[in-house]
CSV table of C-alpha atoms and ligand atoms in Angstrom, one decimal:
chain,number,residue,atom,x,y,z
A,591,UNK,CA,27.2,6.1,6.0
A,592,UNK,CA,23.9,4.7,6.7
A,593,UNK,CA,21.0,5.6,4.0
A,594,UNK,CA,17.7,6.8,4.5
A,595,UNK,CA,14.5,5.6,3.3
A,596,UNK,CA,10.9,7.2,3.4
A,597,UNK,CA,8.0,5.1,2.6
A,598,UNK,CA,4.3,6.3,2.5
A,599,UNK,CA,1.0,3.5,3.1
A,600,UNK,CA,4.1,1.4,4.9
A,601,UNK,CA,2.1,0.4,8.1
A,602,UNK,CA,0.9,-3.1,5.8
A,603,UNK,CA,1.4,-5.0,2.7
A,604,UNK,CA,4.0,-3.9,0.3
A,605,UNK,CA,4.8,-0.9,2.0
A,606,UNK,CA,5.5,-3.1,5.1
A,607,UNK,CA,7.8,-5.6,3.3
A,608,UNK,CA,9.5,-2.8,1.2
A,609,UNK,CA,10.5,-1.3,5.2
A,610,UNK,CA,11.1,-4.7,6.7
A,611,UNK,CA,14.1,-5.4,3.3
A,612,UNK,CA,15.4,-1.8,3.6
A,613,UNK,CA,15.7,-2.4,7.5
A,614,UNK,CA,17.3,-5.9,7.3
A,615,UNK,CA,20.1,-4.5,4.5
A,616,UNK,CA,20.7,-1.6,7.3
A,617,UNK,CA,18.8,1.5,5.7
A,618,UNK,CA,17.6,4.3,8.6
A,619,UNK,CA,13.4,3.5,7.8
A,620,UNK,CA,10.7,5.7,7.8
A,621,UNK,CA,7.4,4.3,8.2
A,622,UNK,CA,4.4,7.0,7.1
A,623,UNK,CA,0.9,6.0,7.0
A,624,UNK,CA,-2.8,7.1,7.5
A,625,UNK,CA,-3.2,3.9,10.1
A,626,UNK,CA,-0.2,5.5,12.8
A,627,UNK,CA,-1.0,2.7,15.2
A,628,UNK,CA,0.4,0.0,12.3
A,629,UNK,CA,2.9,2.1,11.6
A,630,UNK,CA,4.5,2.4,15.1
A,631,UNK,CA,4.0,-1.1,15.6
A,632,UNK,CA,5.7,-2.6,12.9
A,633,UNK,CA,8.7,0.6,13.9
A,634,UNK,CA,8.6,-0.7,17.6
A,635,UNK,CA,9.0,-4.0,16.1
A,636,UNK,CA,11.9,-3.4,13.4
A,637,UNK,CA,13.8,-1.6,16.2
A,638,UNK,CA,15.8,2.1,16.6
A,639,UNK,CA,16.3,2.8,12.6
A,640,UNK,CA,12.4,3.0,12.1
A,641,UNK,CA,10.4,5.6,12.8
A,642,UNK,CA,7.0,6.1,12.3
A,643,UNK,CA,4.1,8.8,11.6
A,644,UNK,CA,1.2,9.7,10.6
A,645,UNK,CA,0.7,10.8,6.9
A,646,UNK,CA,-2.2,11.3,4.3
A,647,UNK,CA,-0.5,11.6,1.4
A,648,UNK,CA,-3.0,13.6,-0.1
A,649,UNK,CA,-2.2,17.1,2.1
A,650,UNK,CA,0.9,18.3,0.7
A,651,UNK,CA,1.7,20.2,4.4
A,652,UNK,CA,1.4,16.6,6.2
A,653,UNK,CA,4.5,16.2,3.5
A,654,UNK,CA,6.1,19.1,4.3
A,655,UNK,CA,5.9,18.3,7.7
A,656,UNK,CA,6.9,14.7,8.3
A,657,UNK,CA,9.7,14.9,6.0
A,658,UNK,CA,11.1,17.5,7.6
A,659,UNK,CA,10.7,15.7,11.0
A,660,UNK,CA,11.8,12.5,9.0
A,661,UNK,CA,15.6,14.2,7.7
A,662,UNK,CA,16.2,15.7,11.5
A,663,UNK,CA,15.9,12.4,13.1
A,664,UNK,CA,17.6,10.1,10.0
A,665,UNK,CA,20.4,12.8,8.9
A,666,UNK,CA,18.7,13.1,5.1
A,667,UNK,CA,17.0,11.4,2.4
A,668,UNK,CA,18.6,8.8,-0.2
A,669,UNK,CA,15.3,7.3,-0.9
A,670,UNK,CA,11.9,8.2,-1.4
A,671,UNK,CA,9.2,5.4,-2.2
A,672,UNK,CA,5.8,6.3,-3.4
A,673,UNK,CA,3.8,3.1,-2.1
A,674,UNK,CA,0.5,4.8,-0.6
A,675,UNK,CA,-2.5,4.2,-2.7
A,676,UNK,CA,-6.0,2.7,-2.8
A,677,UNK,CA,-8.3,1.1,-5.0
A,678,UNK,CA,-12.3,0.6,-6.0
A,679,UNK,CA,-13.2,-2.1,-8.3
A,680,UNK,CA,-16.2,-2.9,-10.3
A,681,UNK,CA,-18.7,-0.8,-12.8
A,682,UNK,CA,-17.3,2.6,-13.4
A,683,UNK,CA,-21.3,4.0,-13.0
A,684,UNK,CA,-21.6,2.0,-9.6
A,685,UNK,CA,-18.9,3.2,-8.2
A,686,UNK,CA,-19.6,6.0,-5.9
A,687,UNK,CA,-18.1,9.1,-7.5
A,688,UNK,CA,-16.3,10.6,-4.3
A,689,UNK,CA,-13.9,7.1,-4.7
A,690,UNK,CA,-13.2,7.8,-8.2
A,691,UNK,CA,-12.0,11.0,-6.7
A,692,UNK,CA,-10.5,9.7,-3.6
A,693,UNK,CA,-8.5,7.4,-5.9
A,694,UNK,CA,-7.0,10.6,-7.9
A,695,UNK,CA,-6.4,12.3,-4.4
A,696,UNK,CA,-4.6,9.4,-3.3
A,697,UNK,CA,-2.6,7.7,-6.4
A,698,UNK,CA,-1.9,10.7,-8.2
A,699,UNK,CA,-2.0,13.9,-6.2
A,700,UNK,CA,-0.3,11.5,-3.0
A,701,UNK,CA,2.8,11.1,-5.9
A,702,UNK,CA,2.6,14.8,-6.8
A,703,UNK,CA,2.9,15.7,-3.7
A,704,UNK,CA,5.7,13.5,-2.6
A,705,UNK,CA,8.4,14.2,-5.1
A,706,UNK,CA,7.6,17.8,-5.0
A,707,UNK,CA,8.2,18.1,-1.1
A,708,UNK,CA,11.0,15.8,-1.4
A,709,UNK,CA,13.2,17.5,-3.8
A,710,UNK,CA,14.8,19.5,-1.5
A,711,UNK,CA,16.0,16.8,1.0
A,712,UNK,CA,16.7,14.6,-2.2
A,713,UNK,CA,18.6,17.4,-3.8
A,714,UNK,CA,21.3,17.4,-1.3
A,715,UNK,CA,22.5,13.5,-1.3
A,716,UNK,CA,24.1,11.9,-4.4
A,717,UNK,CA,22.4,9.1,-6.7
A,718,UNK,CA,18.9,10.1,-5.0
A,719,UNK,CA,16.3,8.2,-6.1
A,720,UNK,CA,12.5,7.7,-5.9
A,721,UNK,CA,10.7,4.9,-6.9
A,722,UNK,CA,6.8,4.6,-7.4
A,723,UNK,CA,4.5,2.1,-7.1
A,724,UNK,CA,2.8,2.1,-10.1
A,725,UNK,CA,1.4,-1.0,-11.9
A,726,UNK,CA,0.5,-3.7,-14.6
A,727,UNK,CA,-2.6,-2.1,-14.9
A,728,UNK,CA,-0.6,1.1,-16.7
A,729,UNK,CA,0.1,-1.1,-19.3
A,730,UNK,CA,-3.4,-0.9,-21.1
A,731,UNK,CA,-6.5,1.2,-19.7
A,732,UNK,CA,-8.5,-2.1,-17.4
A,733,UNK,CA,-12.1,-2.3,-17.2
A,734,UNK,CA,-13.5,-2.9,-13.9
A,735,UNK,CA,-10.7,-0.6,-12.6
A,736,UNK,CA,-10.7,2.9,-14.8
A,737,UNK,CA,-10.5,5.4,-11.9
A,738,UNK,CA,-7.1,2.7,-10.3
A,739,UNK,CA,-5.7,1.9,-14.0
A,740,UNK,CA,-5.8,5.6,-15.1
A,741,UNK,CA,-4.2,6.8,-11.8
A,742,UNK,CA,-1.5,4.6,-12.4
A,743,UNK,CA,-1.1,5.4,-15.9
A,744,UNK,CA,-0.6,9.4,-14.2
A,745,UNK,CA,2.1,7.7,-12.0
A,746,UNK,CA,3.9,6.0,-15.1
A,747,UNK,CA,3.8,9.7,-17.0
A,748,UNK,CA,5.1,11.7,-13.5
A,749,UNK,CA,8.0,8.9,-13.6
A,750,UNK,CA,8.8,9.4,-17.1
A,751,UNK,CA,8.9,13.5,-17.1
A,752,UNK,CA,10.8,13.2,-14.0
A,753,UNK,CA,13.3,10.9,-14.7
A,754,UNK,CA,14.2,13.5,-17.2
A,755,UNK,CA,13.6,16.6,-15.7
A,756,UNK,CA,15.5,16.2,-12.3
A,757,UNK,CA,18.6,13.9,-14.5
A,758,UNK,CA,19.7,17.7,-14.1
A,759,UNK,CA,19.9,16.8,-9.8
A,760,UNK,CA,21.1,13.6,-10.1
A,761,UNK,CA,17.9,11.9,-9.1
A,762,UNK,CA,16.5,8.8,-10.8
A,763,UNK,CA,12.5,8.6,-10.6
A,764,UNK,CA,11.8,4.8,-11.2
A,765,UNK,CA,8.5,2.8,-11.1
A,766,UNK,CA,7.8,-0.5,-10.2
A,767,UNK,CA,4.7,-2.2,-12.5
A,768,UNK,CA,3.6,-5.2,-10.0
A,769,UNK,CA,0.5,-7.5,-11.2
A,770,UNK,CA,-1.5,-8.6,-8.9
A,771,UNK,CA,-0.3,-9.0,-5.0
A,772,UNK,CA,-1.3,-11.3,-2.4
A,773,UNK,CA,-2.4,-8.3,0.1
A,774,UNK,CA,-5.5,-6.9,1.5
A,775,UNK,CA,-6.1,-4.3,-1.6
A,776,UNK,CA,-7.0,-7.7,-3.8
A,777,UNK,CA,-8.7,-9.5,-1.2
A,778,UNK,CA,-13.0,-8.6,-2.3
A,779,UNK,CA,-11.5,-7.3,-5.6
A,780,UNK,CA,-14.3,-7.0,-8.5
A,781,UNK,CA,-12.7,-7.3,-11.8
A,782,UNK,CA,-12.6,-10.2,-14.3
A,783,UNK,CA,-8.5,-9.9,-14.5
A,784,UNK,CA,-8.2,-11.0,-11.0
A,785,UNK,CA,-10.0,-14.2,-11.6
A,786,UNK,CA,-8.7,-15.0,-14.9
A,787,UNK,CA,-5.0,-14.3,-13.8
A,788,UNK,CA,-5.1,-15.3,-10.5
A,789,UNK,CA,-2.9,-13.8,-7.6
A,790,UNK,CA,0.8,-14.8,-8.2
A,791,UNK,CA,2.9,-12.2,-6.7
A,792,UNK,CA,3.8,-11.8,-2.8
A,793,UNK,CA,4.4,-8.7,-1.1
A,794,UNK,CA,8.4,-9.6,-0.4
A,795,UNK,CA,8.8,-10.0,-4.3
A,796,UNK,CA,7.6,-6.4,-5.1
A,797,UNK,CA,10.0,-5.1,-1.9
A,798,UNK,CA,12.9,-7.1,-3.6
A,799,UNK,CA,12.0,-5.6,-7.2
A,800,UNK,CA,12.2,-2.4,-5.2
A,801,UNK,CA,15.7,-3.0,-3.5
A,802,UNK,CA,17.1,-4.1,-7.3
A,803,UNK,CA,15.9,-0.8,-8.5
A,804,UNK,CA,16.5,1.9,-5.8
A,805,UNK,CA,20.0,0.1,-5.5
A,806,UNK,CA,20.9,-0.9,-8.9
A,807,UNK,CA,24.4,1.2,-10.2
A,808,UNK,CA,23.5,0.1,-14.1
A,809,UNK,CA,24.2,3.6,-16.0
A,810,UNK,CA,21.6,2.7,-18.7
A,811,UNK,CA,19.1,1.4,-15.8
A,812,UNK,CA,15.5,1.0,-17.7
A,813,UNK,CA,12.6,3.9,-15.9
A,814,UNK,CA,10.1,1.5,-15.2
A,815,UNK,CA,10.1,-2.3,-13.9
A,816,UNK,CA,7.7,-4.7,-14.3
A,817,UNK,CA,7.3,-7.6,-11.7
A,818,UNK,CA,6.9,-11.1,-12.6
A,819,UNK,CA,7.4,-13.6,-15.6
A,820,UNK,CA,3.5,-11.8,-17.3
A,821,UNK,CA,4.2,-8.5,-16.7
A,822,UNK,CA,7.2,-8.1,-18.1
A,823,UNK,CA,5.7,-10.1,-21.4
A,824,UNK,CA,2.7,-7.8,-21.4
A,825,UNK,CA,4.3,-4.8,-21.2
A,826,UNK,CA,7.4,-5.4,-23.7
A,827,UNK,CA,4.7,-7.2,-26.1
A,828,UNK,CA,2.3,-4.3,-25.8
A,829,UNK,CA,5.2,-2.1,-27.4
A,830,UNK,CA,4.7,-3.5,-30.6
A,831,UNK,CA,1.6,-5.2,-30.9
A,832,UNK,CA,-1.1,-3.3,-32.9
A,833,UNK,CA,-3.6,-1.5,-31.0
A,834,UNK,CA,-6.9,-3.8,-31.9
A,835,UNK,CA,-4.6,-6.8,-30.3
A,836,UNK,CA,-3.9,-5.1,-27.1
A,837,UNK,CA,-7.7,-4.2,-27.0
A,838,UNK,CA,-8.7,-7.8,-27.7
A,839,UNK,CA,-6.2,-9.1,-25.8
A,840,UNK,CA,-7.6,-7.1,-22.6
A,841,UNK,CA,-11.4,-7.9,-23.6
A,842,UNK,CA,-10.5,-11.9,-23.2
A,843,UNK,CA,-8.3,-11.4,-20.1
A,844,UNK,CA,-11.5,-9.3,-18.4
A,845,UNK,CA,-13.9,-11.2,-19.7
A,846,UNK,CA,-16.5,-12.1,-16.6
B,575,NAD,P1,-2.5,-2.3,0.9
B,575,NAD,O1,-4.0,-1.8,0.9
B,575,NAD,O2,-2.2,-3.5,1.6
B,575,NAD,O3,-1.6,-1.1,1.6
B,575,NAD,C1,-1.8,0.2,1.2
B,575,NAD,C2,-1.3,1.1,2.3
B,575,NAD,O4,-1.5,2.5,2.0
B,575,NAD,C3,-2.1,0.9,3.6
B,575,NAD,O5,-1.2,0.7,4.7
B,575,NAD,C4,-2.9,2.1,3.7
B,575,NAD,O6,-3.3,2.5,5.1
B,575,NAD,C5,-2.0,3.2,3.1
B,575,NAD,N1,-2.8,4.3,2.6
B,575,NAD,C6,-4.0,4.4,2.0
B,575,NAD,N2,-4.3,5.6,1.8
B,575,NAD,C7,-3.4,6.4,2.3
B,575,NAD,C8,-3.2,7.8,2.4
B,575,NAD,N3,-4.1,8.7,1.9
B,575,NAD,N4,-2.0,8.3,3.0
B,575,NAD,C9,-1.1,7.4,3.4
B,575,NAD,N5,-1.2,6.1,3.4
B,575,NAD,C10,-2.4,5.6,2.9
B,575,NAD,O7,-2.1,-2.3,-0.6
B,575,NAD,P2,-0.7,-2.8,-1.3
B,575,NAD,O8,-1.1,-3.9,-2.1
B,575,NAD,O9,0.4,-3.0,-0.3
B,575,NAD,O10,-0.4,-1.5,-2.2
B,575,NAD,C11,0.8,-0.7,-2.1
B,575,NAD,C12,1.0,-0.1,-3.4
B,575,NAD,O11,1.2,-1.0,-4.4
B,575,NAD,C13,-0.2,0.8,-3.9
B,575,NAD,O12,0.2,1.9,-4.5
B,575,NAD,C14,-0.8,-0.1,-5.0
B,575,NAD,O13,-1.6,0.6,-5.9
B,575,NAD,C15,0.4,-0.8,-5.6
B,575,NAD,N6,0.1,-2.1,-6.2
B,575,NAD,C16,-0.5,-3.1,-5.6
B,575,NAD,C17,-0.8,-4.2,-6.3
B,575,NAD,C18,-1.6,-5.4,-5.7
B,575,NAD,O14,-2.1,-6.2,-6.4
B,575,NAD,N7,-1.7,-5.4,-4.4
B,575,NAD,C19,-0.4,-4.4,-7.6
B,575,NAD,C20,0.2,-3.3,-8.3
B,575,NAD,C21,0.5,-2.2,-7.5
């Protein structure tokens, strides 16, 4: 039986490849996003499985709504993927605070609001899943980027509780922890990290860390995922390192 994907912010960048993978492997694709335009085109372009809306992930009835169109056309929901999400950069006290709070509205209320009018589609289909985009910068609180890092650090604790709580449904809630990616949200980006790292990742690698995880049948398949050779070595080494090394370790890796 064909299997059904929903991803939100999937008009460009990861979102986009993520839908463009899930197509090619023969997934039924739905393509949600505040740009509709994007959205239908890359749908138009993929061919009869897509479908495309409009969808602010921050207005839980927009959910309610499109998912609900989304399972009558597709037939139900195997996978949900969180991907919608935005980001300011620079000094905390120069950023405006309305995009601290857009980021909240977005990152962590767009998640909340996703799994919660998803569970009843996802409910019904076995080995559900949903996978959020979270990301390196929930490994350790990043200067530069407080209102994005915490909101992903809410994403990496909604994945955890979940992926207990709804064990009880059969759903997995996963997150994938990309470092940087090569898309427009890094392009202009303010933060020391960014220059001292460098951009390394594509878009395609995070969609194909995506497919391992939403299709992966390993029963003692890890929660969360991080993408590429130095995140996975931050985030297993930032287990057991003391805390004054993760700090310092973040103050030279910020460093402007
Ligand atoms: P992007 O800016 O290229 O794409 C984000 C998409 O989300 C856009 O299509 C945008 O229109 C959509 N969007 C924004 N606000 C929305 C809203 N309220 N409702 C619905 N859609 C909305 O960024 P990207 O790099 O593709 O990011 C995708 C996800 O990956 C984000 O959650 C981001 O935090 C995460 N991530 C990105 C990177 C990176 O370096 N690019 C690293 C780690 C994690």
């Amino acid at each position: 039986m064909t299997k059904r994907i929903f991803i939100s912010g999937a008009a460009q960048g990861i979102g986009a490849a993520i839908a463009r993978l899930f197509y090619q492997k023969g997934y039924r694709v739905g393509i949600y996003d505040i740009h509709q335009t994007k959205a239908h085109t890359l749908a138009n372009e993929l061919g009869e499985n897509a479908k495309a809306g409009h969808l602010d992930v921050s207005d839980y009835q927009q959910w309610q709504t499109v998912l609900q169109d989304f399972v009558n056309w597709a037939g139900g929901l195997d996978i949900l993927v969180n991907n919608a999400g935005i980001l300011y950069s620079g000094d905390f006290e120069a950023t405006d605070i309305d995009h601290h709070h857009r980021t909240i509205d977005v990152n962590v209320k767009g998640v909340l609001n996703g799994c919660h009018a998803a569970l009843p589609y996802l409910k019904q289909q076995a080995h559900a899943r949903i996978i959020n985009l979270s990301s390196a910068s929930a490994i350790y609180g990043q200067p530069d980027l407080v209102s994005y890092s915490s909101s992903k650090f809410a994403v990496r604790g909604i994945t955890e509780g979940l992926d207990i709580e709804w064990a009880k449904y059969g759903i997995r809630v996963l997150d994938v922890m990309p470092l940087f990616v090569n898309t427009d949200m890094v392009s202009n980006m303010d933060a020391g990290t960014i220059k001292n790292m460098g951009v390394h990742l594509q878009a395609g690698d995070v969609a194909q860390a995506v497919w391992q995880t939403a299709t992966s049948q390993w029963p003692l398949l890890a929660t969360h995922h991080p993408v590429g050779f130095s995140t996975r070595l931050m985030f297993h080494l930032s287990q057991f390192s003391p805390q004054c090394v993760n700090r310092w370790a973040n103050i030279f890796l910020s460093r402007k």
